[in-house]
PDB file of C-alpha atoms and ligand atoms in Angstrom:
ATOM      1  CA  UNK A 280      -0.177  -0.200  -0.133  1.00  0.00           C
ATOM      2  CA  UNK A 281       2.951   2.384   0.572  1.00  0.00           C
ATOM      3  CA  UNK A 282       3.771   1.962  -2.659  1.00  0.00           C
ATOM      4  CA  UNK A 283       0.562   3.465  -3.886  1.00  0.00           C
ATOM      5  CA  UNK A 284       0.653   6.466  -1.251  1.00  0.00           C
ATOM      6  CA  UNK A 285       4.071   7.160  -2.751  1.00  0.00           C
ATOM      7  CA  UNK A 286       2.843   7.230  -6.263  1.00  0.00           C
ATOM      8  CA  UNK A 287      -0.164   9.442  -5.061  1.00  0.00           C
ATOM      9  CA  UNK A 288       1.979  11.715  -3.607  1.00  0.00           C
ATOM     10  CA  UNK A 289       4.362  12.079  -6.715  1.00  0.00           C
ATOM     11  CA  UNK A 290       1.066  12.379  -9.447  1.00  0.00           C
ATOM     12  CA  UNK A 291      -1.011  14.568  -7.409  1.00  0.00           C
ATOM     13  CA  UNK A 292       1.533  17.175  -6.222  1.00  0.00           C
ATOM     14  CA  UNK A 293       2.695  17.846  -9.600  1.00  0.00           C
ATOM     15  CA  UNK A 294      -1.163  17.659 -10.583  1.00  0.00           C
ATOM     16  CA  UNK A 295      -1.970  20.450  -8.539  1.00  0.00           C
ATOM     17  CA  UNK A 296       0.449  23.136  -9.386  1.00  0.00           C
ATOM     18  CA  UNK A 297      -1.690  25.108 -11.913  1.00  0.00           C
ATOM     19  CA  UNK A 298      -4.882  27.064 -10.257  1.00  0.00           C
ATOM     20  CA  UNK A 299      -7.146  25.637 -13.265  1.00  0.00           C
ATOM     21  CA  UNK A 300     -10.190  26.758 -11.447  1.00  0.00           C
ATOM     22  CA  UNK A 301      -8.963  30.312 -11.190  1.00  0.00           C
ATOM     23  CA  UNK A 302     -10.101  32.878 -13.550  1.00  0.00           C
ATOM     24  CA  UNK A 303      -7.615  33.370 -16.403  1.00  0.00           C
ATOM     25  CA  UNK A 304      -7.321  35.902 -19.409  1.00  0.00           C
ATOM     26  CA  UNK A 305      -6.668  35.083 -22.783  1.00  0.00           C
ATOM     27  CA  UNK A 306      -7.648  35.453 -26.264  1.00  0.00           C
ATOM     28  CA  UNK A 307      -9.322  32.980 -28.079  1.00  0.00           C
ATOM     29  CA  UNK A 308      -9.331  32.099 -31.944  1.00  0.00           C
ATOM     30  CA  UNK A 309     -11.340  29.161 -33.704  1.00  0.00           C
ATOM     31  CA  UNK A 310     -10.601  26.640 -36.279  1.00  0.00           C
ATOM     32  CA  UNK A 311     -11.719  27.519 -39.437  1.00  0.00           C
ATOM     33  CA  UNK A 312     -12.109  23.823 -40.394  1.00  0.00           C
ATOM     34  CA  UNK A 313     -13.952  21.439 -38.344  1.00  0.00           C
ATOM     35  CA  UNK A 314     -11.757  18.363 -39.357  1.00  0.00           C
ATOM     36  CA  UNK A 315      -8.963  20.050 -37.525  1.00  0.00           C
ATOM     37  CA  UNK A 316     -10.843  18.828 -34.364  1.00  0.00           C
ATOM     38  CA  UNK A 317     -11.256  15.265 -35.377  1.00  0.00           C
ATOM     39  CA  UNK A 318      -7.388  14.793 -35.655  1.00  0.00           C
ATOM     40  CA  UNK A 319      -7.127  16.417 -32.086  1.00  0.00           C
ATOM     41  CA  UNK A 320      -4.106  15.051 -30.188  1.00  0.00           C
ATOM     42  CA  UNK A 321      -6.397  13.433 -27.319  1.00  0.00           C
ATOM     43  CA  UNK A 322      -7.018  10.739 -30.051  1.00  0.00           C
ATOM     44  CA  UNK A 323     -10.950  11.328 -29.802  1.00  0.00           C
ATOM     45  CA  UNK A 324     -11.198  11.039 -33.647  1.00  0.00           C
ATOM     46  CA  UNK A 325     -14.452  11.816 -35.075  1.00  0.00           C
ATOM     47  CA  UNK A 326     -16.351  10.901 -31.764  1.00  0.00           C
ATOM     48  CA  UNK A 327     -15.070  14.500 -30.594  1.00  0.00           C
ATOM     49  CA  UNK A 328     -17.648  16.127 -32.936  1.00  0.00           C
ATOM     50  CA  UNK A 329     -20.321  14.682 -30.825  1.00  0.00           C
ATOM     51  CA  UNK A 330     -19.097  15.678 -27.618  1.00  0.00           C
ATOM     52  CA  UNK A 331     -20.892  18.873 -25.681  1.00  0.00           C
ATOM     53  CA  UNK A 332     -22.860  19.648 -28.846  1.00  0.00           C
ATOM     54  CA  UNK A 333     -19.542  20.349 -30.610  1.00  0.00           C
ATOM     55  CA  UNK A 334     -18.140  22.835 -28.240  1.00  0.00           C
ATOM     56  CA  UNK A 335     -14.534  21.807 -28.318  1.00  0.00           C
ATOM     57  CA  UNK A 336     -11.175  23.467 -27.942  1.00  0.00           C
ATOM     58  CA  UNK A 337      -7.297  22.905 -28.473  1.00  0.00           C
ATOM     59  CA  UNK A 338      -5.344  23.828 -25.037  1.00  0.00           C
ATOM     60  CA  UNK A 339      -2.118  25.202 -24.598  1.00  0.00           C
ATOM     61  CA  UNK A 340       0.756  22.550 -22.814  1.00  0.00           C
ATOM     62  CA  UNK A 341      -0.029  23.821 -19.245  1.00  0.00           C
ATOM     63  CA  UNK A 342      -3.456  22.670 -19.685  1.00  0.00           C
ATOM     64  CA  UNK A 343      -3.179  19.868 -22.160  1.00  0.00           C
ATOM     65  CA  UNK A 344      -0.875  18.520 -19.266  1.00  0.00           C
ATOM     66  CA  UNK A 345       0.430  15.344 -21.891  1.00  0.00           C
ATOM     67  CA  UNK A 346      -2.851  14.129 -22.091  1.00  0.00           C
ATOM     68  CA  UNK A 347      -4.135  14.132 -18.826  1.00  0.00           C
ATOM     69  CA  UNK A 348      -6.022  17.172 -19.731  1.00  0.00           C
ATOM     70  CA  UNK A 349      -8.183  15.734 -22.525  1.00  0.00           C
ATOM     71  CA  UNK A 350     -11.812  15.734 -21.734  1.00  0.00           C
ATOM     72  CA  UNK A 351     -11.291  18.544 -19.095  1.00  0.00           C
ATOM     73  CA  UNK A 352     -14.228  21.246 -19.294  1.00  0.00           C
ATOM     74  CA  UNK A 353     -13.396  24.904 -19.371  1.00  0.00           C
ATOM     75  CA  UNK A 354     -16.121  28.105 -19.336  1.00  0.00           C
ATOM     76  CA  UNK A 355     -14.824  30.582 -21.401  1.00  0.00           C
ATOM     77  CA  UNK A 356     -16.953  34.038 -21.634  1.00  0.00           C
ATOM     78  CA  UNK A 357     -15.704  37.149 -23.853  1.00  0.00           C
ATOM     79  CA  UNK A 358     -15.291  40.473 -22.622  1.00  0.00           C
ATOM     80  CA  UNK A 359     -17.144  42.451 -25.525  1.00  0.00           C
ATOM     81  CA  UNK A 360     -20.363  43.595 -23.391  1.00  0.00           C
ATOM     82  CA  UNK A 361     -22.218  44.229 -27.012  1.00  0.00           C
ATOM     83  CA  UNK A 362     -21.656  40.832 -28.435  1.00  0.00           C
ATOM     84  CA  UNK A 363     -21.179  38.462 -25.803  1.00  0.00           C
ATOM     85  CA  UNK A 364     -23.370  36.809 -23.073  1.00  0.00           C
ATOM     86  CA  UNK A 365     -22.246  36.938 -19.592  1.00  0.00           C
ATOM     87  CA  UNK A 366     -22.096  32.918 -19.516  1.00  0.00           C
ATOM     88  CA  UNK A 367     -20.119  32.475 -22.583  1.00  0.00           C
ATOM     89  CA  UNK A 368     -20.158  28.718 -23.025  1.00  0.00           C
ATOM     90  CA  UNK A 369     -18.140  25.362 -22.147  1.00  0.00           C
ATOM     91  CA  UNK A 370     -15.853  23.678 -24.009  1.00  0.00           C
ATOM     92  CA  UNK A 371     -14.278  20.182 -23.823  1.00  0.00           C
ATOM     93  CA  UNK A 372     -10.452  19.546 -24.283  1.00  0.00           C
ATOM     94  CA  UNK A 373      -9.824  17.558 -27.479  1.00  0.00           C
ATOM     95  CA  UNK A 374      -6.642  18.585 -28.779  1.00  0.00           C
ATOM     96  CA  UNK A 375      -3.473  20.412 -27.613  1.00  0.00           C
ATOM     97  CA  UNK A 376      -2.595  23.811 -28.966  1.00  0.00           C
ATOM     98  CA  UNK A 377       0.627  24.807 -29.882  1.00  0.00           C
ATOM     99  CA  UNK A 378       0.168  28.474 -30.822  1.00  0.00           C
ATOM    100  CA  UNK A 379       1.058  30.388 -27.837  1.00  0.00           C
ATOM    101  CA  UNK A 380      -0.622  33.515 -28.892  1.00  0.00           C
ATOM    102  CA  UNK A 381      -3.906  32.139 -27.285  1.00  0.00           C
ATOM    103  CA  UNK A 382      -4.610  29.311 -24.369  1.00  0.00           C
ATOM    104  CA  UNK A 383      -7.294  27.801 -26.557  1.00  0.00           C
ATOM    105  CA  UNK A 384      -8.316  27.678 -30.028  1.00  0.00           C
ATOM    106  CA  UNK A 385     -12.114  26.563 -30.157  1.00  0.00           C
ATOM    107  CA  UNK A 386     -14.613  24.841 -32.739  1.00  0.00           C
ATOM    108  CA  UNK A 387     -16.533  27.702 -34.838  1.00  0.00           C
ATOM    109  CA  UNK A 388     -19.553  26.613 -32.930  1.00  0.00           C
ATOM    110  CA  UNK A 389     -18.237  26.808 -29.378  1.00  0.00           C
ATOM    111  CA  UNK A 390     -16.576  30.393 -30.762  1.00  0.00           C
ATOM    112  CA  UNK A 391     -20.274  31.441 -31.740  1.00  0.00           C
ATOM    113  CA  UNK A 392     -21.872  30.349 -28.416  1.00  0.00           C
ATOM    114  CA  UNK A 393     -20.200  33.226 -26.370  1.00  0.00           C
ATOM    115  CA  UNK A 394     -22.158  35.478 -28.254  1.00  0.00           C
ATOM    116  CA  UNK A 395     -25.485  36.778 -27.364  1.00  0.00           C
ATOM    117  CA  UNK A 396     -28.602  35.426 -29.252  1.00  0.00           C
ATOM    118  CA  UNK A 397     -28.417  36.501 -32.876  1.00  0.00           C
ATOM    119  CA  UNK A 398     -24.869  37.730 -32.687  1.00  0.00           C
ATOM    120  CA  UNK A 399     -23.169  34.497 -33.560  1.00  0.00           C
ATOM    121  CA  UNK A 400     -22.112  35.703 -37.262  1.00  0.00           C
ATOM    122  CA  UNK A 401     -20.846  39.276 -35.661  1.00  0.00           C
ATOM    123  CA  UNK A 402     -18.527  37.427 -33.205  1.00  0.00           C
ATOM    124  CA  UNK A 403     -17.023  35.404 -36.133  1.00  0.00           C
ATOM    125  CA  UNK A 404     -15.662  38.592 -37.979  1.00  0.00           C
ATOM    126  CA  UNK A 405     -14.089  39.266 -34.603  1.00  0.00           C
ATOM    127  CA  UNK A 406     -11.715  36.291 -35.290  1.00  0.00           C
ATOM    128  CA  UNK A 407     -10.310  36.644 -32.084  1.00  0.00           C
ATOM    129  CA  UNK A 408     -11.934  37.149 -28.986  1.00  0.00           C
ATOM    130  CA  UNK A 409     -10.588  38.442 -25.390  1.00  0.00           C
ATOM    131  CA  UNK A 410     -11.798  36.095 -23.051  1.00  0.00           C
ATOM    132  CA  UNK A 411     -11.857  34.894 -19.408  1.00  0.00           C
ATOM    133  CA  UNK A 412     -11.864  31.372 -18.735  1.00  0.00           C
ATOM    134  CA  UNK A 413     -11.702  28.717 -15.678  1.00  0.00           C
ATOM    135  CA  UNK A 414     -11.779  25.109 -15.264  1.00  0.00           C
ATOM    136  CA  UNK A 415     -15.090  23.840 -14.450  1.00  0.00           C
ATOM    137  CA  UNK A 416     -17.177  20.425 -13.720  1.00  0.00           C
ATOM    138  CA  UNK A 417     -18.038  18.186 -17.155  1.00  0.00           C
ATOM    139  CA  UNK A 418     -21.616  17.325 -16.615  1.00  0.00           C
ATOM    140  CA  UNK A 419     -22.748  14.511 -18.789  1.00  0.00           C
ATOM    141  CA  UNK A 420     -26.203  14.255 -17.049  1.00  0.00           C
ATOM    142  CA  UNK A 421     -27.073  10.649 -16.788  1.00  0.00           C
ATOM    143  CA  UNK A 422     -24.316   9.154 -18.925  1.00  0.00           C
ATOM    144  CA  UNK A 423     -21.861   7.005 -17.253  1.00  0.00           C
ATOM    145  CA  UNK A 424     -18.146   7.273 -17.858  1.00  0.00           C
ATOM    146  CA  UNK A 425     -17.278   4.416 -21.019  1.00  0.00           C
ATOM    147  CA  UNK A 426     -14.469   2.994 -22.154  1.00  0.00           C
ATOM    148  CA  UNK A 427     -13.638   2.551 -26.149  1.00  0.00           C
ATOM    149  CA  UNK A 428     -11.219  -0.371 -27.393  1.00  0.00           C
ATOM    150  CA  UNK A 429      -8.867   1.068 -29.533  1.00  0.00           C
ATOM    151  CA  UNK A 430      -8.431  -0.069 -33.183  1.00  0.00           C
ATOM    152  CA  UNK A 431      -4.587  -0.480 -32.402  1.00  0.00           C
ATOM    153  CA  UNK A 432      -5.567  -3.305 -29.617  1.00  0.00           C
ATOM    154  CA  UNK A 433      -4.289  -6.636 -30.605  1.00  0.00           C
ATOM    155  CA  UNK A 434      -5.874  -9.418 -28.579  1.00  0.00           C
ATOM    156  CA  UNK A 435      -4.399 -11.024 -27.062  1.00  0.00           C
ATOM    157  CA  UNK A 436      -1.084  -9.351 -26.657  1.00  0.00           C
ATOM    158  CA  UNK A 437      -2.062  -5.594 -26.486  1.00  0.00           C
ATOM    159  CA  UNK A 438      -4.726  -3.557 -25.081  1.00  0.00           C
ATOM    160  CA  UNK A 439      -5.214   0.137 -25.715  1.00  0.00           C
ATOM    161  CA  UNK A 440      -8.408   1.998 -24.338  1.00  0.00           C
ATOM    162  CA  UNK A 441      -9.454   5.735 -23.682  1.00  0.00           C
ATOM    163  CA  UNK A 442     -12.169   6.946 -21.418  1.00  0.00           C
ATOM    164  CA  UNK A 443     -15.139   9.022 -22.820  1.00  0.00           C
ATOM    165  CA  UNK A 444     -17.456  10.940 -20.940  1.00  0.00           C
ATOM    166  CA  UNK A 445     -15.775  11.482 -17.853  1.00  0.00           C
ATOM    167  CA  UNK A 446     -17.503  14.010 -15.434  1.00  0.00           C
ATOM    168  CA  UNK A 447     -16.420  16.120 -12.692  1.00  0.00           C
ATOM    169  CA  UNK A 448     -13.135  17.981 -12.601  1.00  0.00           C
ATOM    170  CA  UNK A 449     -10.354  15.634 -11.957  1.00  0.00           C
ATOM    171  CA  UNK A 450      -7.741  13.849 -13.712  1.00  0.00           C
ATOM    172  CA  UNK A 451      -7.147  10.211 -14.181  1.00  0.00           C
ATOM    173  CA  UNK A 452      -3.389   9.602 -12.982  1.00  0.00           C
ATOM    174  CA  UNK A 453      -3.283   5.585 -13.146  1.00  0.00           C
ATOM    175  CA  UNK A 454      -5.220   2.669 -14.623  1.00  0.00           C
ATOM    176  CA  UNK A 455      -5.159  -0.716 -13.662  1.00  0.00           C
ATOM    177  CA  UNK A 456      -6.711  -3.887 -15.501  1.00  0.00           C
ATOM    178  CA  UNK A 457      -7.394  -7.671 -14.498  1.00  0.00           C
ATOM    179  CA  UNK A 458      -9.457 -10.568 -14.931  1.00  0.00           C
ATOM    180  CA  UNK A 459     -12.829 -10.210 -12.846  1.00  0.00           C
ATOM    181  CA  UNK A 460     -12.107 -12.018  -9.320  1.00  0.00           C
ATOM    182  CA  UNK A 461      -8.485 -11.827 -10.016  1.00  0.00           C
ATOM    183  CA  UNK A 462      -6.188 -10.041  -8.092  1.00  0.00           C
ATOM    184  CA  UNK A 463      -3.321 -10.116 -10.539  1.00  0.00           C
ATOM    185  CA  UNK A 464      -3.913  -6.265 -11.517  1.00  0.00           C
ATOM    186  CA  UNK A 465      -1.784  -5.346 -14.810  1.00  0.00           C
ATOM    187  CA  UNK A 466      -0.751  -1.481 -14.927  1.00  0.00           C
ATOM    188  CA  UNK A 467      -1.551   0.557 -17.825  1.00  0.00           C
ATOM    189  CA  UNK A 468       0.344   3.626 -19.238  1.00  0.00           C
ATOM    190  CA  UNK A 469      -0.777   6.796 -20.746  1.00  0.00           C
ATOM    191  CA  UNK A 470      -0.168   5.964 -24.494  1.00  0.00           C
ATOM    192  CA  UNK A 471      -0.800   9.362 -25.769  1.00  0.00           C
ATOM    193  CA  UNK A 472      -3.732  12.044 -25.328  1.00  0.00           C
ATOM    194  CA  UNK A 473      -6.625  10.242 -23.698  1.00  0.00           C
ATOM    195  CA  UNK A 474      -5.338   6.884 -24.504  1.00  0.00           C
ATOM    196  CA  UNK A 475      -3.973   4.014 -21.911  1.00  0.00           C
ATOM    197  CA  UNK A 476      -2.299   0.881 -22.952  1.00  0.00           C
ATOM    198  CA  UNK A 477      -0.955  -2.576 -21.668  1.00  0.00           C
ATOM    199  CA  UNK A 478       0.939  -5.147 -23.048  1.00  0.00           C
ATOM    200  CA  UNK A 479      -0.041  -7.432 -20.208  1.00  0.00           C
ATOM    201  CA  UNK A 480      -3.571  -8.016 -21.259  1.00  0.00           C
ATOM    202  CA  UNK A 481      -5.469 -10.461 -19.169  1.00  0.00           C
ATOM    203  CA  UNK A 482      -7.953 -12.665 -20.278  1.00  0.00           C
ATOM    204  CA  UNK A 483     -11.603 -13.423 -19.693  1.00  0.00           C
ATOM    205  CA  UNK A 484     -14.053 -10.698 -18.555  1.00  0.00           C
ATOM    206  CA  UNK A 485     -11.817  -7.808 -17.470  1.00  0.00           C
ATOM    207  CA  UNK A 486     -12.210  -5.014 -14.594  1.00  0.00           C
ATOM    208  CA  UNK A 487     -10.826  -1.686 -14.415  1.00  0.00           C
ATOM    209  CA  UNK A 488      -9.292   0.155 -11.199  1.00  0.00           C
ATOM    210  CA  UNK A 489      -8.091   3.910 -11.661  1.00  0.00           C
ATOM    211  CA  UNK A 490      -7.422   6.611  -9.454  1.00  0.00           C
ATOM    212  CA  UNK A 491      -8.039  10.427  -9.896  1.00  0.00           C
ATOM    213  CA  UNK A 492      -7.273  13.712  -8.271  1.00  0.00           C
ATOM    214  CA  UNK A 493     -10.293  14.490  -6.075  1.00  0.00           C
ATOM    215  CA  UNK A 494     -10.430  16.586  -3.115  1.00  0.00           C
ATOM    216  CA  UNK A 495      -6.744  17.457  -2.012  1.00  0.00           C
ATOM    217  CA  UNK A 496      -6.114  14.002  -2.198  1.00  0.00           C
ATOM    218  CA  UNK A 497      -6.779  10.968  -4.694  1.00  0.00           C
ATOM    219  CA  UNK A 498      -9.699   8.518  -5.036  1.00  0.00           C
ATOM    220  CA  UNK A 499      -9.923   5.086  -6.302  1.00  0.00           C
ATOM    221  CA  UNK A 500     -12.752   3.953  -8.495  1.00  0.00           C
ATOM    222  CA  UNK A 501     -13.493   0.381  -9.326  1.00  0.00           C
ATOM    223  CA  UNK A 502     -15.188  -0.987 -12.682  1.00  0.00           C
ATOM    224  CA  UNK A 503     -15.897  -3.893 -11.441  1.00  0.00           C
ATOM    225  CA  UNK A 504     -16.969  -5.469 -14.974  1.00  0.00           C
ATOM    226  CA  UNK A 505     -16.351  -3.636 -18.062  1.00  0.00           C
ATOM    227  CA  UNK A 506     -14.875  -5.367 -20.952  1.00  0.00           C
ATOM    228  CA  UNK A 507     -16.455  -9.168 -21.864  1.00  0.00           C
ATOM    229  CA  UNK A 508     -13.898 -11.724 -22.743  1.00  0.00           C
ATOM    230  CA  UNK A 509     -14.427 -10.841 -26.501  1.00  0.00           C
ATOM    231  CA  UNK A 510     -13.989  -7.409 -26.258  1.00  0.00           C
ATOM    232  CA  UNK A 511     -13.714  -6.143 -29.629  1.00  0.00           C
ATOM    233  CA  UNK A 512     -11.571  -3.189 -31.158  1.00  0.00           C
ATOM    234  CA  UNK A 513     -13.604   0.315 -31.912  1.00  0.00           C
ATOM    235  CA  UNK A 514     -16.268  -0.750 -29.330  1.00  0.00           C
ATOM    236  CA  UNK A 515     -17.527   1.598 -26.624  1.00  0.00           C
ATOM    237  CA  UNK A 516     -18.457  -0.202 -23.373  1.00  0.00           C
ATOM    238  CA  UNK A 517     -20.028   1.249 -20.055  1.00  0.00           C
ATOM    239  CA  UNK A 518     -18.089   1.449 -17.188  1.00  0.00           C
ATOM    240  CA  UNK A 519     -21.339   1.042 -14.940  1.00  0.00           C
ATOM    241  CA  UNK A 520     -19.909   4.586 -12.865  1.00  0.00           C
ATOM    242  CA  UNK A 521     -19.413   8.206 -13.315  1.00  0.00           C
ATOM    243  CA  UNK A 522     -17.004  10.394 -11.804  1.00  0.00           C
ATOM    244  CA  UNK A 523     -18.125  13.538 -10.094  1.00  0.00           C
ATOM    245  CA  UNK A 524     -15.501  14.629  -7.806  1.00  0.00           C
ATOM    246  CA  UNK A 525     -14.094  18.007  -8.143  1.00  0.00           C
ATOM    247  CA  UNK A 526     -10.053  18.254  -7.343  1.00  0.00           C
ATOM    248  CA  UNK A 527      -9.244  20.607  -4.929  1.00  0.00           C
ATOM    249  CA  UNK A 528      -6.352  22.831  -5.847  1.00  0.00           C
ATOM    250  CA  UNK A 529      -3.898  23.919  -3.194  1.00  0.00           C
ATOM    251  CA  UNK A 530      -4.237  27.923  -4.582  1.00  0.00           C
ATOM    252  CA  UNK A 531      -5.625  30.699  -2.960  1.00  0.00           C
ATOM    253  CA  UNK A 532      -9.468  31.656  -3.124  1.00  0.00           C
ATOM    254  CA  UNK A 533     -10.019  32.868  -6.525  1.00  0.00           C
ATOM    255  CA  UNK A 534     -13.917  32.415  -6.763  1.00  0.00           C
ATOM    256  CA  UNK A 535     -15.681  35.282  -8.230  1.00  0.00           C
ATOM    257  CA  UNK A 536     -18.804  35.996  -7.365  1.00  0.00           C
ATOM    258  CA  UNK A 537     -19.984  37.734 -10.684  1.00  0.00           C
ATOM    259  CA  UNK A 538     -19.108  34.495 -12.384  1.00  0.00           C
ATOM    260  CA  UNK A 539     -22.450  32.989 -14.099  1.00  0.00           C
ATOM    261  CA  UNK A 540     -22.204  29.323 -14.365  1.00  0.00           C
ATOM    262  CA  UNK A 541     -22.949  27.671 -17.683  1.00  0.00           C
ATOM    263  CA  UNK A 542     -25.634  25.443 -16.824  1.00  0.00           C
TER     264      UNK A 542
HETATM  265  C1  LIG B 789      -5.287  39.791 -26.500  1.00  0.00           C
HETATM  266  O1  LIG B 789      -4.901  40.382 -27.815  1.00  0.00           O
HETATM  267  C2  LIG B 789      -4.931  41.522 -27.939  1.00  0.00           C
HETATM  268  C3  LIG B 789      -4.246  42.489 -29.644  1.00  0.00           C
HETATM  269  O2  LIG B 789      -3.431  41.507 -29.865  1.00  0.00           O
HETATM  270  C4  LIG B 789      -3.595  42.217 -27.165  1.00  0.00           C
HETATM  271  O3  LIG B 789      -3.481  43.741 -26.841  1.00  0.00           O
HETATM  272  C5  LIG B 789      -3.713  41.540 -25.602  1.00  0.00           C
HETATM  273  O4  LIG B 789      -2.761  41.715 -24.742  1.00  0.00           O
HETATM  274  C6  LIG B 789      -4.421  40.226 -25.745  1.00  0.00           C
HETATM  275  N1  LIG B 789      -4.964  39.897 -24.507  1.00  0.00           N
HETATM  276  C7  LIG B 789      -4.204  38.502 -23.675  1.00  0.00           C
HETATM  277  C8  LIG B 789      -4.996  38.535 -22.563  1.00  0.00           C
HETATM  278  O5  LIG B 789      -3.481  37.943 -24.090  1.00  0.00           O
HETATM  279  C1  LIG B 790       5.932  32.207 -29.285  1.00  0.00           C
HETATM  280  O1  LIG B 790       6.454  31.435 -30.060  1.00  0.00           O
HETATM  281  C2  LIG B 790       7.116  32.054 -30.801  1.00  0.00           C
HETATM  282  C3  LIG B 790       7.282  31.304 -32.033  1.00  0.00           C
HETATM  283  O2  LIG B 790       7.810  30.022 -31.582  1.00  0.00           O
HETATM  284  C4  LIG B 790       8.313  32.668 -30.132  1.00  0.00           C
HETATM  285  O3  LIG B 790       9.118  33.631 -31.076  1.00  0.00           O
HETATM  286  C5  LIG B 790       7.909  33.806 -29.033  1.00  0.00           C
HETATM  287  O4  LIG B 790       8.873  34.086 -28.300  1.00  0.00           O
HETATM  288  C6  LIG B 790       6.953  32.992 -28.239  1.00  0.00           C
HETATM  289  N1  LIG B 790       6.274  33.737 -27.231  1.00  0.00           N
HETATM  290  C7  LIG B 790       6.063  33.290 -25.755  1.00  0.00           C
HETATM  291  C8  LIG B 790       5.563  34.585 -24.981  1.00  0.00           C
HETATM  292  O5  LIG B 790       6.449  32.503 -25.409  1.00  0.00           O
END
């Protein structure tokens, strides 16, 4: 057990370095072509288009966090009072933004959603908008966390999965897989973006356990039976659970009373 505590300390102390839930200022531009988002660094592919009504974002490296930031939600509101609503819009990170001039590049749909009703076309003409943003919990309503088996998986030697529809405001920091009923957990490692992999693949029906940053600490989740023994590449499986925790960050209070949640 001390191994895990130690691991936790290392993982969580680095994960809490940035105060994501504080209000940040930046400029935001948008992708002129939506297909840019389908080839996003997180590896969601064309599934991304269906997330959150297509309100997607590429985030700078400090928010992308080498893939740990994939699936994180941010509320963004622009500051032009004539064009922009006070609520703005909520985006999901699906890609890495390498352009250091803006913290995010968002989908055209998300950019337009920052506008007041009927002002969508006008805001697009700006091309770039001065905004405030902060991290917020992702809310998938009644949808569970799901696991997709990647096409790169090669039964029985190699398993690659990604997590979809991760609620709350946490990051998955470690993932293990085992046959249901077996104590022989095999650890998975982050391959890239939202994708985790292992070349020690148990047989039979598979269970997963994973840890997320939650509260000031970490929390284990146990998906007791996720992949059937005949799991198939390209299929999406229900984990039977959802994450709703919010990770606390060790930063001084930055809650803004004038902030209106986008719900
Ligand atoms: C946004 O862009 C404008 C114009 O280029 C610049 O003056 C301003 O400093 C930028 N704001 C931020 C927060 O980067
Ligand atoms: C942004 O990137 C450009 C090109 O790589 C570089 O010249 C510039 O110094 C960078 N700016 C900042 C603020 O890091």
